[in-house]
């Protein structure tokens, strides 16, 4: 039986507009708040229309040498120009970007997932070290 992981695409965010970009310090102090920004389209912008948009991003953290991940946050982007007047007539668009404040005592790897309503699931990763 196939796993959903076979449908998660990985690419270089500088060349592929669907790949989430994780922005955070590479090193953090233990148990001290820092911000992690998850966004898309830093190099190549992704459309944000009623027909084609990013529905959500989710951020997970895998502590070094541990089996299980923790979900850090999930952001839903629910406004994409929908209106009673028709597609893209509403004038309100949620931009696919989320900033999360967090702290950790453990080094590890962030995994960000982004879901495009047409092009499916995309992943990127970024390591952080607690110093
Ligand atoms: Fe897309």
Short mmCIF file of N, CA and C and ligand atoms in Angstrom, two decimals:
data_model
loop_
_atom_site.label_atom_id
_atom_site.label_comp_id
_atom_site.label_asym_id
_atom_site.label_seq_id
_atom_site.Cartn_x
_atom_site.Cartn_y
_atom_site.Cartn_z
N UNK A 1 0.85 -1.19 0.00
CA UNK A 1 0.00 0.00 0.00
C UNK A 1 0.89 1.25 0.00
N UNK A 2 0.52 2.20 -0.82
CA UNK A 2 1.34 3.42 -0.95
C UNK A 2 1.15 4.33 0.26
N UNK A 3 2.21 5.01 0.61
CA UNK A 3 2.17 5.99 1.69
C UNK A 3 2.00 7.39 1.10
N UNK A 4 1.40 8.29 1.87
CA UNK A 4 1.24 9.67 1.37
C UNK A 4 2.59 10.32 1.15
N UNK A 5 3.62 9.83 1.83
CA UNK A 5 4.95 10.43 1.65
C UNK A 5 5.40 10.33 0.19
N UNK A 6 4.88 9.35 -0.55
CA UNK A 6 5.23 9.24 -1.97
C UNK A 6 4.67 10.38 -2.81
N UNK A 7 3.72 11.12 -2.24
CA UNK A 7 3.09 12.22 -2.97
C UNK A 7 3.57 13.59 -2.51
N UNK A 8 4.49 13.59 -1.56
CA UNK A 8 5.03 14.87 -1.09
C UNK A 8 6.26 15.19 -1.94
N UNK A 9 6.21 16.33 -2.60
CA UNK A 9 7.29 16.68 -3.51
C UNK A 9 8.31 17.58 -2.82
N UNK A 10 9.57 17.35 -3.18
CA UNK A 10 10.67 18.12 -2.62
C UNK A 10 11.46 18.73 -3.77
N UNK A 11 11.78 20.01 -3.64
CA UNK A 11 12.55 20.69 -4.68
C UNK A 11 13.25 21.88 -4.05
N UNK A 12 14.04 22.57 -4.86
CA UNK A 12 14.74 23.78 -4.40
C UNK A 12 13.76 24.95 -4.48
N UNK A 13 13.53 25.63 -3.35
CA UNK A 13 12.54 26.72 -3.35
C UNK A 13 12.96 27.87 -4.26
N UNK A 14 14.25 27.95 -4.58
CA UNK A 14 14.70 29.03 -5.48
C UNK A 14 14.25 28.77 -6.92
N UNK A 15 13.93 27.50 -7.22
CA UNK A 15 13.55 27.15 -8.60
C UNK A 15 12.11 26.70 -8.72
N UNK A 16 11.46 26.41 -7.60
CA UNK A 16 10.11 25.84 -7.63
C UNK A 16 9.21 26.63 -6.68
N UNK A 17 8.16 27.23 -7.24
CA UNK A 17 7.32 28.16 -6.47
C UNK A 17 6.48 27.50 -5.38
N UNK A 18 6.32 26.19 -5.41
CA UNK A 18 5.48 25.53 -4.41
C UNK A 18 6.19 25.17 -3.12
N UNK A 19 7.50 25.25 -3.12
CA UNK A 19 8.25 24.77 -1.96
C UNK A 19 8.21 25.81 -0.83
N UNK A 20 7.76 25.42 0.37
CA UNK A 20 7.75 26.38 1.46
C UNK A 20 9.17 26.79 1.85
N UNK A 21 9.31 28.02 2.26
CA UNK A 21 10.60 28.54 2.70
C UNK A 21 10.51 28.72 4.21
N UNK A 22 11.47 28.13 4.93
CA UNK A 22 11.52 28.26 6.39
C UNK A 22 12.61 29.28 6.72
N UNK A 23 12.20 30.36 7.38
CA UNK A 23 13.17 31.38 7.77
C UNK A 23 13.24 31.43 9.29
N UNK A 24 14.43 31.14 9.83
CA UNK A 24 14.65 31.19 11.28
C UNK A 24 16.16 31.20 11.51
N UNK A 25 16.58 31.54 12.73
CA UNK A 25 18.02 31.48 13.00
C UNK A 25 18.52 30.04 12.88
N UNK A 26 19.77 29.89 12.47
CA UNK A 26 20.37 28.55 12.41
C UNK A 26 20.75 28.04 13.79
N UNK A 27 21.00 28.98 14.69
CA UNK A 27 21.33 28.64 16.08
C UNK A 27 20.45 29.47 17.01
N UNK A 28 19.94 28.81 18.06
CA UNK A 28 19.10 29.52 19.04
C UNK A 28 19.56 29.13 20.45
N UNK A 29 19.22 29.99 21.39
CA UNK A 29 19.47 29.67 22.80
C UNK A 29 18.38 28.75 23.29
N UNK A 30 18.73 27.79 24.12
CA UNK A 30 17.75 26.87 24.65
C UNK A 30 16.68 27.58 25.46
N UNK A 31 15.43 27.17 25.24
CA UNK A 31 14.31 27.67 26.03
C UNK A 31 14.09 29.19 25.90
N UNK A 32 14.48 29.73 24.77
CA UNK A 32 14.33 31.18 24.53
C UNK A 32 13.51 31.38 23.25
N UNK A 33 12.51 32.25 23.31
CA UNK A 33 11.62 32.45 22.17
C UNK A 33 12.36 32.96 20.94
N UNK A 34 12.00 32.42 19.81
CA UNK A 34 12.47 32.92 18.51
C UNK A 34 11.33 32.74 17.50
N UNK A 35 11.46 33.42 16.37
CA UNK A 35 10.41 33.36 15.34
C UNK A 35 10.82 32.45 14.18
N UNK A 36 9.85 31.73 13.69
CA UNK A 36 10.02 30.92 12.48
C UNK A 36 8.97 31.40 11.48
N UNK A 37 9.42 31.81 10.31
CA UNK A 37 8.47 32.25 9.27
C UNK A 37 8.41 31.17 8.19
N UNK A 38 7.20 30.80 7.84
CA UNK A 38 7.00 29.85 6.73
C UNK A 38 6.23 30.57 5.65
N UNK A 39 6.81 30.64 4.48
CA UNK A 39 6.17 31.34 3.39
C UNK A 39 6.48 30.63 2.07
N UNK A 40 5.93 31.14 1.00
CA UNK A 40 6.22 30.59 -0.33
C UNK A 40 6.50 31.74 -1.27
N UNK A 41 7.21 31.43 -2.34
CA UNK A 41 7.35 32.41 -3.41
C UNK A 41 8.36 33.50 -3.15
N UNK A 42 9.39 33.18 -2.41
CA UNK A 42 10.43 34.19 -2.19
C UNK A 42 11.16 34.53 -3.49
N UNK A 43 11.33 33.54 -4.34
CA UNK A 43 11.99 33.79 -5.64
C UNK A 43 10.98 33.82 -6.78
N UNK A 44 10.07 32.86 -6.76
CA UNK A 44 9.07 32.76 -7.84
C UNK A 44 7.71 32.76 -7.16
N UNK A 45 6.89 33.76 -7.43
CA UNK A 45 5.64 33.87 -6.68
C UNK A 45 4.62 32.82 -7.15
N UNK A 46 3.84 32.35 -6.18
CA UNK A 46 2.78 31.41 -6.48
C UNK A 46 1.48 32.19 -6.66
N UNK A 47 0.60 31.80 -7.59
CA UNK A 47 -0.67 32.50 -7.76
C UNK A 47 -1.51 32.48 -6.48
N UNK A 48 -2.33 33.49 -6.31
CA UNK A 48 -3.28 33.52 -5.21
C UNK A 48 -4.61 33.98 -5.79
N UNK A 49 -5.32 33.03 -6.39
CA UNK A 49 -6.61 33.31 -7.02
C UNK A 49 -7.62 32.30 -6.51
N UNK A 50 -8.88 32.54 -6.80
CA UNK A 50 -9.93 31.60 -6.39
C UNK A 50 -9.65 30.21 -6.98
N UNK A 51 -9.13 30.18 -8.18
CA UNK A 51 -8.92 28.90 -8.86
C UNK A 51 -7.63 28.19 -8.44
N UNK A 52 -6.63 28.95 -8.01
CA UNK A 52 -5.30 28.37 -7.79
C UNK A 52 -4.62 29.11 -6.63
N UNK A 53 -4.43 28.41 -5.51
CA UNK A 53 -3.86 29.08 -4.34
C UNK A 53 -3.28 28.05 -3.36
N UNK A 54 -2.59 28.56 -2.37
CA UNK A 54 -2.06 27.73 -1.28
C UNK A 54 -3.12 27.70 -0.18
N UNK A 55 -3.56 26.51 0.19
CA UNK A 55 -4.62 26.37 1.21
C UNK A 55 -4.07 26.44 2.62
N UNK A 56 -2.91 25.80 2.86
CA UNK A 56 -2.36 25.79 4.21
C UNK A 56 -0.87 25.47 4.19
N UNK A 57 -0.23 25.82 5.30
CA UNK A 57 1.13 25.35 5.57
C UNK A 57 1.13 24.76 6.98
N UNK A 58 1.98 23.80 7.20
CA UNK A 58 2.13 23.19 8.51
C UNK A 58 3.62 23.06 8.80
N UNK A 59 3.97 23.29 10.06
CA UNK A 59 5.36 23.21 10.48
C UNK A 59 5.51 22.12 11.53
N UNK A 60 6.47 21.23 11.30
CA UNK A 60 6.77 20.14 12.24
C UNK A 60 8.22 20.27 12.70
N UNK A 61 8.50 19.68 13.86
CA UNK A 61 9.87 19.67 14.37
C UNK A 61 10.25 18.25 14.75
N UNK A 62 11.38 17.81 14.22
CA UNK A 62 11.92 16.49 14.53
C UNK A 62 13.18 16.67 15.37
N UNK A 63 13.12 16.42 16.67
CA UNK A 63 14.34 16.55 17.48
C UNK A 63 15.41 15.56 17.01
N UNK A 64 16.66 15.98 17.12
CA UNK A 64 17.79 15.17 16.71
C UNK A 64 17.74 13.79 17.36
N UNK A 65 17.94 12.76 16.55
CA UNK A 65 18.01 11.37 17.04
C UNK A 65 16.74 10.88 17.73
N UNK A 66 15.61 11.48 17.41
CA UNK A 66 14.33 11.00 17.95
C UNK A 66 13.44 10.55 16.80
N UNK A 67 12.57 9.61 17.07
CA UNK A 67 11.76 9.00 16.02
C UNK A 67 10.55 9.86 15.65
N UNK A 68 9.93 10.50 16.63
CA UNK A 68 8.64 11.14 16.39
C UNK A 68 8.76 12.65 16.23
N UNK A 69 7.91 13.18 15.35
CA UNK A 69 7.90 14.63 15.15
C UNK A 69 6.78 15.26 15.97
N UNK A 70 6.93 16.56 16.22
CA UNK A 70 5.90 17.35 16.88
C UNK A 70 5.37 18.37 15.88
N UNK A 71 4.06 18.51 15.80
CA UNK A 71 3.51 19.58 14.97
C UNK A 71 3.64 20.88 15.75
N UNK A 72 4.31 21.86 15.16
CA UNK A 72 4.54 23.15 15.82
C UNK A 72 3.35 24.07 15.58
N UNK A 73 2.90 24.15 14.33
CA UNK A 73 1.80 25.06 13.99
C UNK A 73 1.25 24.70 12.62
N UNK A 74 0.04 25.19 12.38
CA UNK A 74 -0.58 25.01 11.07
C UNK A 74 -1.37 26.27 10.79
N UNK A 75 -1.20 26.82 9.60
CA UNK A 75 -1.92 28.05 9.23
C UNK A 75 -2.77 27.77 8.01
N UNK A 76 -4.05 28.12 8.08
CA UNK A 76 -4.98 27.97 6.95
C UNK A 76 -5.16 29.32 6.28
N UNK A 77 -5.14 29.33 4.97
CA UNK A 77 -5.33 30.56 4.21
C UNK A 77 -6.67 30.42 3.48
N UNK A 78 -7.68 31.10 4.00
CA UNK A 78 -9.05 30.78 3.59
C UNK A 78 -9.71 31.79 2.66
N UNK A 79 -9.09 32.91 2.40
CA UNK A 79 -9.71 33.90 1.52
C UNK A 79 -8.92 34.02 0.23
N UNK A 80 -9.57 33.72 -0.89
CA UNK A 80 -8.89 33.74 -2.19
C UNK A 80 -9.76 34.42 -3.24
N UNK A 81 -10.34 35.54 -2.85
CA UNK A 81 -11.09 36.34 -3.81
C UNK A 81 -12.49 35.84 -4.10
N UNK A 82 -12.95 34.84 -3.34
CA UNK A 82 -14.29 34.32 -3.59
C UNK A 82 -15.32 35.42 -3.30
N UNK A 83 -16.43 35.39 -4.06
CA UNK A 83 -17.49 36.38 -3.85
C UNK A 83 -18.77 35.90 -4.51
N UNK A 84 -19.89 36.44 -4.02
CA UNK A 84 -21.18 36.14 -4.67
C UNK A 84 -21.19 36.66 -6.10
N UNK A 85 -20.32 37.62 -6.38
CA UNK A 85 -20.23 38.14 -7.76
C UNK A 85 -19.41 37.22 -8.67
N UNK A 86 -18.71 36.26 -8.06
CA UNK A 86 -17.94 35.32 -8.87
C UNK A 86 -16.51 35.19 -8.40
N UNK A 87 -15.77 34.29 -9.04
CA UNK A 87 -14.38 34.05 -8.69
C UNK A 87 -13.56 35.33 -8.84
N UNK A 88 -12.68 35.57 -7.88
CA UNK A 88 -11.75 36.70 -7.90
C UNK A 88 -12.43 38.07 -7.88
N UNK A 89 -13.70 38.11 -7.50
CA UNK A 89 -14.40 39.40 -7.43
C UNK A 89 -14.49 39.92 -5.99
N UNK A 90 -14.09 39.09 -5.03
CA UNK A 90 -14.25 39.46 -3.63
C UNK A 90 -13.26 40.50 -3.14
N UNK A 91 -12.09 40.51 -3.73
CA UNK A 91 -11.11 41.53 -3.37
C UNK A 91 -10.34 41.23 -2.09
N UNK A 92 -10.60 40.11 -1.42
CA UNK A 92 -9.88 39.77 -0.19
C UNK A 92 -9.09 38.48 -0.41
N UNK A 93 -7.80 38.57 -0.15
CA UNK A 93 -6.91 37.43 -0.36
C UNK A 93 -6.00 37.24 0.85
N UNK A 94 -6.00 36.06 1.45
CA UNK A 94 -5.03 35.74 2.50
C UNK A 94 -3.71 35.40 1.82
N UNK A 95 -2.63 36.05 2.25
CA UNK A 95 -1.32 35.72 1.68
C UNK A 95 -0.75 34.49 2.41
N UNK A 96 -0.08 33.61 1.63
CA UNK A 96 0.44 32.35 2.19
C UNK A 96 1.75 32.58 2.95
N UNK A 97 1.63 33.10 4.15
CA UNK A 97 2.79 33.36 4.99
C UNK A 97 2.34 33.29 6.45
N UNK A 98 3.16 32.67 7.29
CA UNK A 98 2.83 32.56 8.71
C UNK A 98 4.11 32.69 9.53
N UNK A 99 4.04 33.44 10.62
CA UNK A 99 5.17 33.57 11.54
C UNK A 99 4.79 32.99 12.89
N UNK A 100 5.61 32.08 13.37
CA UNK A 100 5.32 31.35 14.61
C UNK A 100 6.42 31.67 15.61
N UNK A 101 6.03 32.03 16.83
CA UNK A 101 7.01 32.19 17.92
C UNK A 101 7.07 30.88 18.70
N UNK A 102 8.26 30.44 19.00
CA UNK A 102 8.40 29.17 19.73
C UNK A 102 9.72 29.13 20.50
N UNK A 103 9.86 28.12 21.32
CA UNK A 103 11.14 27.87 22.00
C UNK A 103 11.35 26.37 22.07
N UNK A 104 12.60 25.95 22.16
CA UNK A 104 12.92 24.53 22.25
C UNK A 104 14.18 24.34 23.08
N UNK A 105 14.28 23.20 23.71
CA UNK A 105 15.52 22.84 24.42
C UNK A 105 16.35 21.88 23.59
N UNK A 106 15.78 21.45 22.45
CA UNK A 106 16.45 20.43 21.64
C UNK A 106 16.79 20.94 20.26
N UNK A 107 17.96 20.55 19.75
CA UNK A 107 18.30 20.78 18.35
C UNK A 107 17.47 19.83 17.50
N UNK A 108 17.34 20.16 16.22
CA UNK A 108 16.59 19.25 15.36
C UNK A 108 16.33 19.85 13.99
N UNK A 109 15.34 19.29 13.32
CA UNK A 109 15.03 19.70 11.95
C UNK A 109 13.57 20.10 11.83
N UNK A 110 13.35 21.28 11.24
CA UNK A 110 11.99 21.68 10.88
C UNK A 110 11.62 21.05 9.55
N UNK A 111 10.37 20.64 9.45
CA UNK A 111 9.80 20.19 8.19
C UNK A 111 8.57 21.05 7.95
N UNK A 112 8.53 21.75 6.83
CA UNK A 112 7.36 22.54 6.48
C UNK A 112 6.65 21.86 5.32
N UNK A 113 5.32 21.78 5.42
CA UNK A 113 4.51 21.25 4.34
C UNK A 113 3.61 22.37 3.83
N UNK A 114 3.45 22.46 2.52
CA UNK A 114 2.53 23.42 1.93
C UNK A 114 1.60 22.66 1.00
N UNK A 115 0.32 23.07 0.99
CA UNK A 115 -0.66 22.39 0.14
C UNK A 115 -1.25 23.38 -0.87
N UNK A 116 -0.99 23.12 -2.15
CA UNK A 116 -1.60 23.89 -3.25
C UNK A 116 -2.86 23.15 -3.69
N UNK A 117 -3.94 23.89 -3.92
CA UNK A 117 -5.21 23.24 -4.27
C UNK A 117 -5.14 22.51 -5.61
N UNK A 118 -4.14 22.81 -6.42
CA UNK A 118 -4.00 22.12 -7.71
C UNK A 118 -2.79 21.20 -7.74
N UNK A 119 -1.69 21.65 -7.15
CA UNK A 119 -0.42 20.93 -7.30
C UNK A 119 0.02 20.14 -6.07
N UNK A 120 -0.88 19.99 -5.09
CA UNK A 120 -0.62 19.04 -4.01
C UNK A 120 0.38 19.50 -2.96
N UNK A 121 1.07 18.50 -2.40
CA UNK A 121 1.90 18.69 -1.21
C UNK A 121 3.38 18.88 -1.55
N UNK A 122 3.98 19.85 -0.84
CA UNK A 122 5.39 20.17 -1.04
C UNK A 122 6.06 20.33 0.31
N UNK A 123 7.32 19.93 0.38
CA UNK A 123 8.03 19.95 1.66
C UNK A 123 9.38 20.63 1.54
N UNK A 124 9.77 21.26 2.62
CA UNK A 124 11.17 21.69 2.76
C UNK A 124 11.60 21.46 4.21
N UNK A 125 12.90 21.49 4.44
CA UNK A 125 13.44 21.24 5.77
C UNK A 125 14.51 22.28 6.11
N UNK A 126 14.69 22.50 7.41
CA UNK A 126 15.78 23.37 7.86
C UNK A 126 16.19 22.93 9.27
N UNK A 127 17.51 22.82 9.46
CA UNK A 127 18.03 22.42 10.77
C UNK A 127 18.23 23.63 11.66
N UNK A 128 18.02 23.42 12.97
CA UNK A 128 18.43 24.43 13.94
C UNK A 128 19.20 23.74 15.06
N UNK A 129 20.15 24.50 15.59
CA UNK A 129 20.97 24.00 16.71
C UNK A 129 20.69 24.82 17.94
N UNK A 130 20.50 24.15 19.06
CA UNK A 130 20.43 24.84 20.34
C UNK A 130 21.86 24.94 20.88
N UNK A 131 22.27 26.17 21.17
CA UNK A 131 23.66 26.37 21.63
C UNK A 131 23.66 26.93 23.05
FE1 LIG B 1 0.07 25.58 -7.46
#
